[in-house]
Coordinates of C-alpha atoms and ligand atoms in Angstrom, one line a residue:
M18 CA 97.6 -84.6 -81.8
G19 CA 101.3 -84.7 -82.5
S20 CA 103.9 -82.3 -81.3
V21 CA 106.5 -80.2 -83.0
Q22 CA 109.3 -82.1 -81.2
T23 CA 108.2 -85.4 -82.6
L24 CA 108.2 -84.2 -86.2
D25 CA 111.1 -85.3 -88.4
L26 CA 112.2 -81.9 -89.8
E27 CA 115.1 -83.3 -91.7
Q28 CA 112.7 -85.5 -93.7
L29 CA 110.6 -82.4 -94.4
R30 CA 113.7 -80.3 -95.4
A31 CA 114.7 -83.0 -97.9
R32 CA 111.4 -82.9 -99.7
L33 CA 111.2 -79.1 -100.1
S34 CA 112.8 -77.0 -102.8
E35 CA 116.2 -75.3 -102.3
T36 CA 114.7 -71.9 -101.6
A37 CA 112.0 -73.0 -99.3
E38 CA 112.6 -72.5 -95.5
I39 CA 111.7 -73.9 -92.2
V40 CA 111.9 -71.8 -89.0
T41 CA 111.4 -73.1 -85.4
K42 CA 111.8 -71.6 -81.9
D43 CA 115.2 -73.3 -81.7
D44 CA 116.7 -71.5 -84.7
S45 CA 119.1 -68.7 -84.3
P46 CA 119.2 -65.8 -84.3
P47 CA 115.9 -65.8 -82.2
E48 CA 114.8 -62.7 -84.1
L49 CA 114.3 -64.9 -87.2
Y50 CA 111.5 -66.8 -85.3
Q51 CA 110.0 -63.6 -83.9
K52 CA 109.9 -62.0 -87.4
S53 CA 108.3 -65.2 -88.8
I54 CA 105.4 -65.0 -86.4
A55 CA 104.9 -61.2 -86.3
R56 CA 101.5 -60.2 -87.6
W57 CA 98.7 -57.6 -87.4
S58 CA 96.9 -59.5 -84.7
E59 CA 99.6 -61.2 -82.6
S60 CA 99.5 -64.7 -81.2
S61 CA 103.1 -70.2 -82.6
S62 CA 105.3 -73.1 -83.7
I63 CA 107.1 -74.3 -86.7
I64 CA 106.9 -72.2 -89.8
I65 CA 107.3 -73.6 -93.3
F66 CA 108.0 -71.1 -96.1
P67 CA 107.3 -72.9 -99.3
A68 CA 108.8 -71.4 -102.5
T69 CA 106.8 -73.5 -105.1
V70 CA 103.4 -75.1 -105.5
E71 CA 105.1 -78.5 -105.0
D72 CA 106.5 -77.2 -101.7
V73 CA 103.0 -76.3 -100.6
C74 CA 101.8 -79.8 -101.5
V75 CA 104.7 -81.3 -99.3
A76 CA 103.9 -78.9 -96.5
V77 CA 100.2 -79.8 -96.6
E78 CA 100.8 -83.5 -96.7
Y79 CA 103.3 -83.2 -93.9
S80 CA 101.0 -81.1 -91.8
A81 CA 98.1 -83.5 -92.3
A82 CA 100.3 -86.5 -91.2
S83 CA 101.6 -84.6 -88.1
G84 CA 98.2 -84.2 -86.6
L85 CA 99.1 -80.7 -85.6
E86 CA 96.9 -77.6 -86.1
V87 CA 97.6 -75.9 -89.4
A88 CA 97.5 -72.2 -90.1
V89 CA 98.0 -70.8 -93.7
V90 CA 99.6 -67.4 -93.7
G91 CA 99.1 -64.8 -96.4
G92 CA 99.5 -61.1 -95.7
R93 CA 99.2 -61.6 -91.9
H94 CA 96.3 -59.1 -91.5
S95 CA 93.7 -61.5 -90.0
T96 CA 91.5 -59.7 -87.6
S97 CA 90.7 -63.0 -85.7
G98 CA 94.2 -64.6 -85.5
S99 CA 93.1 -67.3 -88.0
S100 CA 96.6 -67.2 -89.6
S101 CA 98.3 -68.1 -86.3
S102 CA 98.5 -71.3 -84.4
E103 CA 100.0 -71.7 -80.9
G104 CA 102.1 -74.8 -81.2
G105 CA 101.0 -75.8 -84.6
I106 CA 102.4 -75.5 -88.2
H107 CA 102.4 -72.3 -90.2
I108 CA 102.4 -72.6 -94.0
D109 CA 103.6 -69.1 -94.8
L110 CA 103.4 -68.0 -98.4
A111 CA 105.7 -65.0 -98.1
K112 CA 108.1 -66.4 -100.7
M113 CA 105.3 -66.8 -103.2
R114 CA 104.7 -63.2 -104.4
A115 CA 105.1 -63.4 -108.2
V116 CA 102.6 -61.5 -110.3
T117 CA 102.0 -61.9 -114.1
V118 CA 100.0 -59.5 -116.1
D119 CA 98.3 -60.4 -119.4
P120 CA 97.7 -56.9 -120.9
T121 CA 96.0 -58.3 -124.0
N122 CA 93.3 -60.0 -122.0
K123 CA 93.5 -57.6 -119.1
T124 CA 94.0 -60.2 -116.5
V125 CA 96.4 -60.6 -113.6
T126 CA 97.6 -63.8 -112.0
A127 CA 99.2 -63.5 -108.5
Q128 CA 100.7 -66.1 -106.2
G129 CA 98.9 -66.7 -102.9
G130 CA 101.5 -64.8 -100.8
C131 CA 101.1 -61.5 -102.6
R132 CA 100.1 -58.3 -100.9
W133 CA 97.8 -55.9 -102.8
E134 CA 100.8 -53.6 -103.3
D135 CA 102.4 -56.3 -105.6
V136 CA 99.2 -56.5 -107.7
D137 CA 98.4 -52.8 -107.9
T138 CA 102.0 -52.0 -108.9
A139 CA 102.3 -54.7 -111.6
L140 CA 99.0 -53.6 -113.1
A141 CA 99.8 -49.9 -113.0
N142 CA 102.8 -50.6 -115.3
H143 CA 100.1 -51.4 -117.9
Q144 CA 97.6 -48.7 -116.9
L145 CA 95.4 -51.3 -115.5
A146 CA 93.8 -51.9 -112.1
T147 CA 91.6 -54.5 -110.4
V148 CA 89.4 -54.4 -107.3
G149 CA 91.7 -54.9 -104.3
G150 CA 92.0 -53.9 -100.7
T151 CA 92.1 -50.3 -99.5
V152 CA 95.2 -50.9 -97.4
N153 CA 97.8 -52.3 -99.7
D154 CA 99.9 -54.2 -97.2
T155 CA 97.0 -56.6 -96.6
G156 CA 97.3 -60.0 -98.3
I157 CA 95.4 -60.9 -101.5
G158 CA 94.9 -64.4 -100.0
G159 CA 92.8 -63.8 -97.0
L160 CA 91.1 -60.7 -98.4
T161 CA 90.0 -62.4 -101.6
L162 CA 89.0 -65.7 -100.1
G163 CA 86.7 -63.9 -97.7
G164 CA 85.0 -61.7 -100.4
G165 CA 87.0 -58.5 -100.8
Y166 CA 85.9 -54.9 -100.6
G167 CA 87.9 -52.2 -102.3
H168 CA 87.6 -48.7 -103.8
L169 CA 86.7 -50.1 -107.3
M170 CA 83.9 -52.3 -106.1
G171 CA 81.2 -49.7 -107.0
Q172 CA 82.3 -50.1 -110.6
Y173 CA 83.2 -53.7 -110.9
G174 CA 81.8 -55.6 -107.9
L175 CA 83.6 -57.4 -105.1
V176 CA 87.1 -58.9 -105.4
I177 CA 85.5 -62.4 -105.8
D178 CA 83.3 -61.1 -108.5
N179 CA 86.4 -60.4 -110.5
L180 CA 88.2 -63.7 -109.6
L181 CA 88.5 -65.7 -112.8
E182 CA 90.4 -68.7 -111.6
A183 CA 92.3 -70.1 -108.6
E184 CA 94.9 -72.8 -108.1
V185 CA 94.3 -74.5 -104.8
V186 CA 96.2 -77.2 -102.8
L187 CA 93.6 -79.3 -101.1
A188 CA 93.9 -81.2 -97.8
D189 CA 95.0 -84.4 -99.6
G190 CA 98.0 -82.5 -101.1
S191 CA 96.6 -82.5 -104.6
V192 CA 96.6 -79.3 -106.8
Q193 CA 93.3 -78.3 -108.3
K194 CA 92.4 -75.4 -110.6
C195 CA 88.9 -74.0 -110.2
S196 CA 86.8 -71.5 -112.1
E197 CA 83.2 -71.1 -113.5
S198 CA 84.0 -74.1 -115.8
E199 CA 86.2 -76.3 -113.7
N200 CA 85.6 -77.7 -110.2
E201 CA 82.7 -75.2 -110.1
D202 CA 81.6 -76.2 -106.6
L203 CA 85.1 -75.6 -105.2
F204 CA 85.2 -72.2 -107.0
W205 CA 81.8 -71.4 -105.4
A206 CA 83.1 -72.2 -101.9
I207 CA 86.4 -70.4 -102.1
R208 CA 84.6 -67.2 -103.0
G209 CA 83.7 -66.2 -99.5
A210 CA 84.9 -69.2 -97.4
G211 CA 88.2 -70.0 -99.2
A212 CA 90.4 -70.2 -96.1
S213 CA 88.4 -73.3 -95.0
F214 CA 89.1 -75.2 -98.3
G215 CA 92.8 -75.3 -99.0
V216 CA 95.9 -73.2 -99.8
A217 CA 95.3 -70.8 -102.7
T218 CA 98.6 -70.8 -104.5
S219 CA 97.5 -68.5 -107.3
L220 CA 94.6 -66.3 -108.0
T221 CA 93.7 -64.8 -111.4
Y222 CA 91.6 -61.6 -111.6
Q223 CA 89.9 -59.5 -114.3
A224 CA 91.6 -56.1 -114.6
Y225 CA 90.3 -52.9 -116.2
D226 CA 91.8 -49.8 -117.8
Q227 CA 93.0 -47.3 -115.2
K228 CA 94.5 -44.5 -117.3
N229 CA 93.4 -41.6 -115.1
D230 CA 94.6 -40.6 -111.6
T231 CA 92.2 -40.9 -108.7
W232 CA 91.4 -38.2 -106.1
A233 CA 91.9 -39.4 -102.6
G234 CA 92.9 -38.3 -99.1
L235 CA 91.5 -37.5 -95.7
L236 CA 89.0 -34.8 -94.5
F237 CA 89.0 -33.8 -90.8
F238 CA 85.9 -32.4 -89.2
P239 CA 85.1 -31.4 -85.6
R240 CA 82.7 -33.8 -83.8
E241 CA 80.0 -31.1 -83.9
R242 CA 79.7 -31.7 -87.7
V243 CA 78.5 -35.3 -87.2
R244 CA 74.9 -34.9 -88.4
D245 CA 76.1 -32.8 -91.5
V246 CA 78.8 -35.3 -92.4
F247 CA 76.4 -38.3 -92.3
T248 CA 73.7 -36.4 -94.2
A249 CA 76.2 -35.6 -96.9
A250 CA 77.5 -39.2 -97.0
N251 CA 74.1 -40.7 -97.3
H252 CA 73.2 -38.3 -100.1
L253 CA 76.5 -39.0 -102.0
L254 CA 76.0 -42.8 -101.6
D255 CA 72.5 -42.4 -103.0
I256 CA 73.4 -40.3 -106.1
G257 CA 76.8 -41.7 -106.9
D258 CA 77.6 -43.8 -110.0
G259 CA 79.9 -46.2 -108.1
R260 CA 83.2 -44.2 -108.4
C261 CA 83.2 -42.7 -104.9
T262 CA 84.0 -44.4 -101.6
L263 CA 83.6 -42.6 -98.3
L264 CA 84.9 -44.0 -95.0
P265 CA 83.7 -41.6 -92.2
A266 CA 85.4 -42.6 -89.0
Y267 CA 85.6 -41.6 -85.3
G268 CA 89.0 -41.4 -83.9
T269 CA 91.3 -39.6 -81.5
P270 CA 94.5 -38.8 -83.5
P271 CA 97.5 -37.0 -82.2
P272 CA 98.5 -34.4 -81.2
S273 CA 95.3 -33.4 -79.4
F274 CA 93.9 -37.0 -79.0
E275 CA 90.4 -35.4 -79.0
V276 CA 87.5 -37.1 -80.7
I277 CA 87.1 -36.0 -84.3
I278 CA 85.5 -37.2 -87.5
L279 CA 87.9 -38.3 -90.3
V280 CA 86.5 -39.1 -93.7
A281 CA 88.7 -41.1 -96.1
V282 CA 87.7 -40.1 -99.6
F283 CA 88.2 -41.9 -102.8
F284 CA 87.0 -40.8 -106.3
N285 CA 87.9 -42.5 -109.5
G286 CA 88.3 -39.5 -111.7
P287 CA 90.0 -36.1 -112.0
Q288 CA 90.1 -33.5 -109.3
E289 CA 87.6 -31.1 -110.8
E290 CA 85.0 -33.8 -111.3
A291 CA 85.7 -35.1 -107.8
E292 CA 85.3 -31.7 -106.2
T293 CA 82.1 -31.0 -108.0
F294 CA 80.6 -34.4 -106.9
L295 CA 81.9 -34.1 -103.3
E296 CA 80.7 -30.5 -102.9
P297 CA 78.1 -31.4 -100.2
L298 CA 80.9 -32.7 -98.1
L299 CA 83.6 -30.2 -99.0
S300 CA 81.3 -27.3 -98.3
L301 CA 81.2 -28.4 -94.6
N302 CA 84.7 -26.8 -94.4
P303 CA 86.9 -29.6 -93.1
F304 CA 89.6 -28.1 -90.8
L305 CA 92.2 -30.3 -92.5
N306 CA 92.0 -31.6 -96.1
T307 CA 94.8 -33.9 -97.5
T308 CA 93.0 -34.8 -100.7
A309 CA 95.0 -34.7 -103.9
S310 CA 95.3 -36.4 -107.3
V311 CA 97.1 -39.7 -106.9
P312 CA 97.7 -42.7 -109.1
Y313 CA 95.4 -45.6 -108.3
D314 CA 98.4 -47.8 -107.0
N315 CA 99.2 -45.0 -104.5
C316 CA 95.8 -44.3 -103.1
N317 CA 95.7 -47.8 -101.5
S318 CA 98.6 -46.9 -99.3
L319 CA 97.0 -43.7 -97.8
L320 CA 95.3 -45.6 -95.0
N321 CA 98.1 -48.0 -94.1
H322 CA 98.8 -46.1 -90.9
V323 CA 95.2 -45.3 -89.8
L324 CA 94.9 -48.9 -88.6
G325 CA 98.6 -49.7 -88.3
P326 CA 100.2 -52.6 -86.4
G327 CA 101.7 -52.4 -83.0
F328 CA 98.7 -52.1 -80.7
R329 CA 96.5 -54.5 -78.8
R330 CA 93.3 -54.6 -80.8
S331 CA 89.9 -56.1 -81.2
F332 CA 88.1 -55.8 -84.4
K333 CA 84.5 -56.6 -85.4
G334 CA 82.5 -55.8 -88.5
S335 CA 78.8 -55.1 -88.3
S336 CA 76.5 -53.1 -90.6
I337 CA 73.6 -50.6 -90.7
L338 CA 70.9 -50.6 -93.3
V339 CA 71.1 -47.8 -95.9
P340 CA 70.5 -44.9 -95.3
V341 CA 72.4 -44.6 -92.0
A342 CA 70.1 -42.9 -89.6
V343 CA 71.8 -39.7 -88.6
D344 CA 70.5 -40.0 -85.0
F345 CA 72.1 -43.5 -84.8
A346 CA 75.4 -42.3 -86.2
E347 CA 75.4 -39.6 -83.5
E348 CA 74.5 -42.1 -80.8
I349 CA 77.5 -44.2 -81.8
L350 CA 79.7 -41.1 -81.6
R351 CA 78.5 -40.5 -78.0
D352 CA 79.2 -44.2 -77.2
F353 CA 82.7 -43.8 -78.6
E354 CA 83.3 -40.6 -76.7
E355 CA 82.2 -42.3 -73.5
F356 CA 84.5 -45.3 -74.1
V357 CA 87.7 -43.3 -74.9
A358 CA 87.1 -41.0 -71.9
R359 CA 86.7 -44.1 -69.6
V360 CA 89.7 -45.9 -71.1
P361 CA 92.3 -43.2 -71.9
D362 CA 94.8 -45.9 -73.0
A363 CA 92.5 -46.8 -75.9
K364 CA 93.9 -43.9 -78.0
A365 CA 94.3 -46.0 -81.2
S366 CA 90.6 -46.9 -81.3
V367 CA 88.5 -46.2 -84.4
V368 CA 84.9 -46.8 -85.5
I369 CA 84.7 -46.8 -89.3
F370 CA 81.6 -46.6 -91.5
E371 CA 82.2 -48.2 -94.9
Y372 CA 80.2 -46.2 -97.5
F373 CA 81.3 -48.6 -100.3
P374 CA 78.9 -48.2 -103.3
Y375 CA 76.9 -51.4 -102.9
K376 CA 74.7 -51.5 -106.0
K377 CA 77.2 -53.3 -108.3
M378 CA 77.7 -56.2 -105.9
M379 CA 74.0 -56.5 -105.6
E380 CA 73.9 -57.6 -109.3
V381 CA 75.1 -61.0 -108.1
S382 CA 72.7 -63.1 -106.1
Q383 CA 73.4 -64.1 -102.5
T384 CA 73.8 -67.8 -103.4
S385 CA 76.0 -67.4 -106.5
T386 CA 79.1 -67.5 -104.3
A387 CA 79.6 -68.5 -100.7
F388 CA 79.9 -64.8 -99.6
A389 CA 76.5 -63.9 -98.1
N390 CA 76.9 -60.3 -97.2
R391 CA 75.4 -58.6 -100.3
G392 CA 72.9 -55.9 -99.7
A393 CA 72.0 -52.2 -99.3
I394 CA 74.2 -51.8 -96.2
V395 CA 76.9 -49.6 -94.8
G396 CA 79.5 -51.7 -93.0
I397 CA 80.7 -50.6 -89.6
I398 CA 84.1 -51.5 -88.2
L399 CA 84.4 -51.5 -84.4
A400 CA 88.1 -51.4 -83.6
P401 CA 89.4 -50.5 -80.2
G402 CA 93.2 -50.1 -80.1
W403 CA 95.1 -50.0 -76.7
T404 CA 98.5 -50.8 -75.2
D405 CA 98.1 -52.0 -71.6
P406 CA 97.1 -55.7 -71.3
K407 CA 95.0 -54.9 -68.2
N408 CA 92.6 -53.1 -70.5
D409 CA 92.1 -56.2 -72.6
S410 CA 88.7 -57.2 -71.2
V411 CA 87.2 -53.7 -71.0
C412 CA 88.1 -53.0 -74.6
R413 CA 86.9 -56.4 -75.9
E414 CA 83.7 -56.0 -74.0
W415 CA 83.1 -52.6 -75.6
T416 CA 83.5 -54.2 -79.1
R417 CA 80.9 -56.9 -78.1
T418 CA 78.5 -54.4 -76.7
M419 CA 78.7 -52.2 -79.8
Y420 CA 78.4 -55.2 -82.1
A421 CA 75.2 -56.3 -80.3
K422 CA 73.8 -52.8 -80.5
T423 CA 74.4 -52.3 -84.3
R424 CA 73.3 -55.8 -85.1
A425 CA 70.1 -55.3 -83.2
D426 CA 69.4 -52.1 -85.0
R427 CA 69.8 -53.8 -88.4
L428 CA 67.7 -56.8 -87.5
R429 CA 64.9 -54.6 -86.2
K430 CA 64.9 -52.5 -89.4
M431 CA 64.9 -55.6 -91.5
S432 CA 61.9 -57.0 -89.6
E433 CA 60.0 -53.7 -90.1
G434 CA 59.9 -54.4 -93.9
N435 CA 60.7 -52.0 -96.8
V436 CA 63.8 -54.0 -97.5
D437 CA 64.6 -55.5 -100.9
S438 CA 64.7 -59.2 -101.3
L439 CA 68.5 -59.5 -101.6
T440 CA 69.1 -57.3 -98.5
K441 CA 66.6 -59.5 -96.6
T442 CA 69.0 -62.4 -96.9
T443 CA 72.2 -60.6 -96.1
V444 CA 74.1 -61.8 -93.0
G445 CA 75.0 -58.2 -92.3
E446 CA 78.6 -59.0 -91.3
Y447 CA 81.8 -59.6 -93.2
M448 CA 83.7 -62.8 -92.2
N449 CA 87.0 -61.0 -92.9
H450 CA 86.1 -58.5 -90.2
D451 CA 85.0 -61.0 -87.6
G452 CA 87.3 -60.8 -84.6
L453 CA 84.6 -62.2 -82.3
G454 CA 84.0 -65.6 -83.7
A455 CA 80.4 -65.0 -84.6
G456 CA 80.1 -68.6 -85.9
P457 CA 79.6 -70.1 -89.4
K458 CA 75.8 -69.9 -89.5
V459 CA 75.9 -66.2 -88.7
L460 CA 78.6 -65.5 -91.2
Y461 CA 77.4 -67.6 -94.1
G462 CA 73.6 -67.5 -93.7
V463 CA 71.8 -68.9 -96.7
N464 CA 75.0 -70.5 -97.9
Y465 CA 75.9 -72.4 -94.8
D466 CA 74.2 -75.8 -95.6
R467 CA 75.9 -76.0 -99.0
L468 CA 79.3 -75.1 -97.4
V469 CA 78.9 -77.9 -94.9
E470 CA 78.4 -80.5 -97.7
L471 CA 81.4 -79.1 -99.7
K472 CA 83.6 -79.1 -96.6
K473 CA 82.9 -82.8 -96.1
K474 CA 83.9 -83.3 -99.7
Y475 CA 87.1 -81.3 -99.9
D476 CA 88.4 -81.2 -96.3
P477 CA 86.6 -83.9 -94.2
K478 CA 89.4 -84.0 -91.6
R479 CA 89.2 -80.3 -91.0
L480 CA 92.8 -79.4 -91.8
F481 CA 91.9 -75.8 -92.8
G482 CA 89.9 -73.0 -91.3
N483 CA 89.6 -74.1 -87.7
G484 CA 88.5 -72.0 -84.8
P485 CA 85.1 -70.7 -83.8
N486 CA 84.1 -70.2 -87.4
S487 CA 85.0 -73.7 -88.5
I488 CA 82.3 -74.8 -91.0
I489 CA 82.1 -78.3 -89.5
Ligands
FAD5 C1 94.3 -52.7 -91.5 C2 93.3 -53.6 -92.2 C3 92.7 -53.2 -93.4 C4 91.8 -54.0 -94.1 N1 91.2 -53.5 -95.2 C5 90.4 -54.3 -95.9 C6 89.8 -53.9 -97.2 O1 90.1 -52.8 -97.7 N2 89.0 -54.7 -97.8 C7 88.6 -55.9 -97.3 O2 87.9 -56.7 -97.9 N3 89.2 -56.4 -96.1 C8 90.0 -55.6 -95.4 N4 90.6 -56.0 -94.3 C9 90.2 -57.3 -93.8 C10 91.1 -58.4 -94.5 O3 90.4 -58.8 -95.7 C11 91.3 -59.6 -93.7 O4 92.0 -59.2 -92.5 C12 92.1 -60.7 -94.4 O5 91.9 -61.9 -93.8 C13 93.5 -60.4 -94.5 O6 94.2 -61.3 -95.4 P1 95.7 -61.6 -95.2 O7 96.1 -62.6 -96.2 O8 96.5 -60.3 -95.1 O9 95.8 -62.2 -93.7 P2 96.3 -63.5 -93.1 O10 96.3 -63.2 -91.6 O11 97.6 -64.0 -93.6 O12 95.2 -64.6 -93.4 C14 93.8 -64.4 -93.1 C15 93.1 -65.7 -93.3 O13 93.1 -66.1 -94.7 C16 93.9 -67.3 -94.8 N5 94.7 -67.2 -96.0 C17 95.5 -66.2 -96.3 N6 96.1 -66.4 -97.5 C18 95.7 -67.6 -97.9 C19 95.9 -68.4 -99.1 N7 96.7 -68.0 -100.1 N8 95.3 -69.6 -99.2 C20 94.4 -70.0 -98.2 N9 94.2 -69.3 -97.1 C21 94.8 -68.1 -97.0 C22 94.6 -67.5 -93.5 O14 94.8 -68.9 -93.2 C23 93.6 -66.8 -92.5 O15 92.6 -67.7 -92.2 C24 91.5 -55.2 -93.6 C25 92.1 -55.7 -92.4 C26 93.0 -54.9 -91.7 C27 93.6 -55.4 -90.4

């Protein structure tokens, strides 16, 4: 391994374009460095800000030659710290946020450093939308390369199911396009395990007409309504046509900091239709209702503060087979109540159930892309949030305990039968929500062996995607 001190930064500067930047700990003012390493899950190093694809190639070649650990940085929302390196090199794509819309073919091409807000806004100018993250300050890079859930997935599938083409800088510094008809094996691998294969400098997605406003907001219920809320959510997931997402969550929001149930609601249609469809939930009389008609590009900012930055956090995704057993949902609520009572500092904690309509993504087989979490499941996010470092271990332990509990429940139900063949092969956890380092075999399941072969082909020296989930 090399060290930052031994690198010839002047040589690197000379090879980069004029607008590219390099930031190190020694630069002044010091805030520049602090700003460059700030991210959702904090953890650094030398930071290279390429401005062009050629800069990315130089940065990759330079990093490979340095022997240092490399972290590619997109929207900085990694839940595992995988876009950070203590003492290594960051290739931060923040200067590469251009978006081009092709309204005739209804496609959008975005540079790898874009946030979803960039894409949603550019498409809205043409009354178009694509499947993207529900929190629009997340990056398109990490979110897409891991699979990608969003409010429109019930209609159009996962983000990767709408990815038409990508431009990737590989570990040898070469630039490769990939799609269904070019470098097909690379295209397969980046749809689910992309962060382990190179730097995605641009991503092209299918877009769709989005002329109508959506109906979205938050419903607040007292904890006593838990059984009713989950009964309604199960029913709506069952009868829906893919236009409605529900995200019931347990939290302790201010000012009372009491445990309540929040349900983030999204319906792709006008208010009247939304209210008719959602009547089973609305009739439970939420004590606060913030739902309203909003343009699609706005609805993805409504949750930006629910899981905002600034706290110590752990984050782990798990899942429950559909339909969610109401008894189990209530048991998890009791576990949550016990946890926040025991650790009062953990006020920013949430448990979120992801009622994304799953049927559309099940039209694609488990082995068609590297993503192996297709199935009739409701995702569950376990996300304690606290401030005092002395609570680190108790909070992280709670995440581990709850993950083990929900995983055991899913595996037991799967072994009992009555599960369709695709769901039988689901890994039941989303690699983009893996803050525990579950390991590549767990996260990629039936696709793991093929990924190992492709990793040896495209990144044999393991430049990208290191850490506990490293493929080889
Ligand atoms: C508040 C919050 C809300 C979320 N909401 C959603 C959601 O609605 N849907 C969903 O599917 N997921 C969601 N996630 C999970 C999200 O998909 C992951 O956190 C994702 O990794 C974030 O990508 P990023 O580019 O912002 O993060 P980063 O931290 O920058 O990167 C994450 C990983 O991707 C790699 N990477 C990023 N960009 C590139 C690139 N261009 N080329 C190669 N590698 C790259 C990084 O090296 C790192 O390994 C959410 C997470 C948070 C914290």
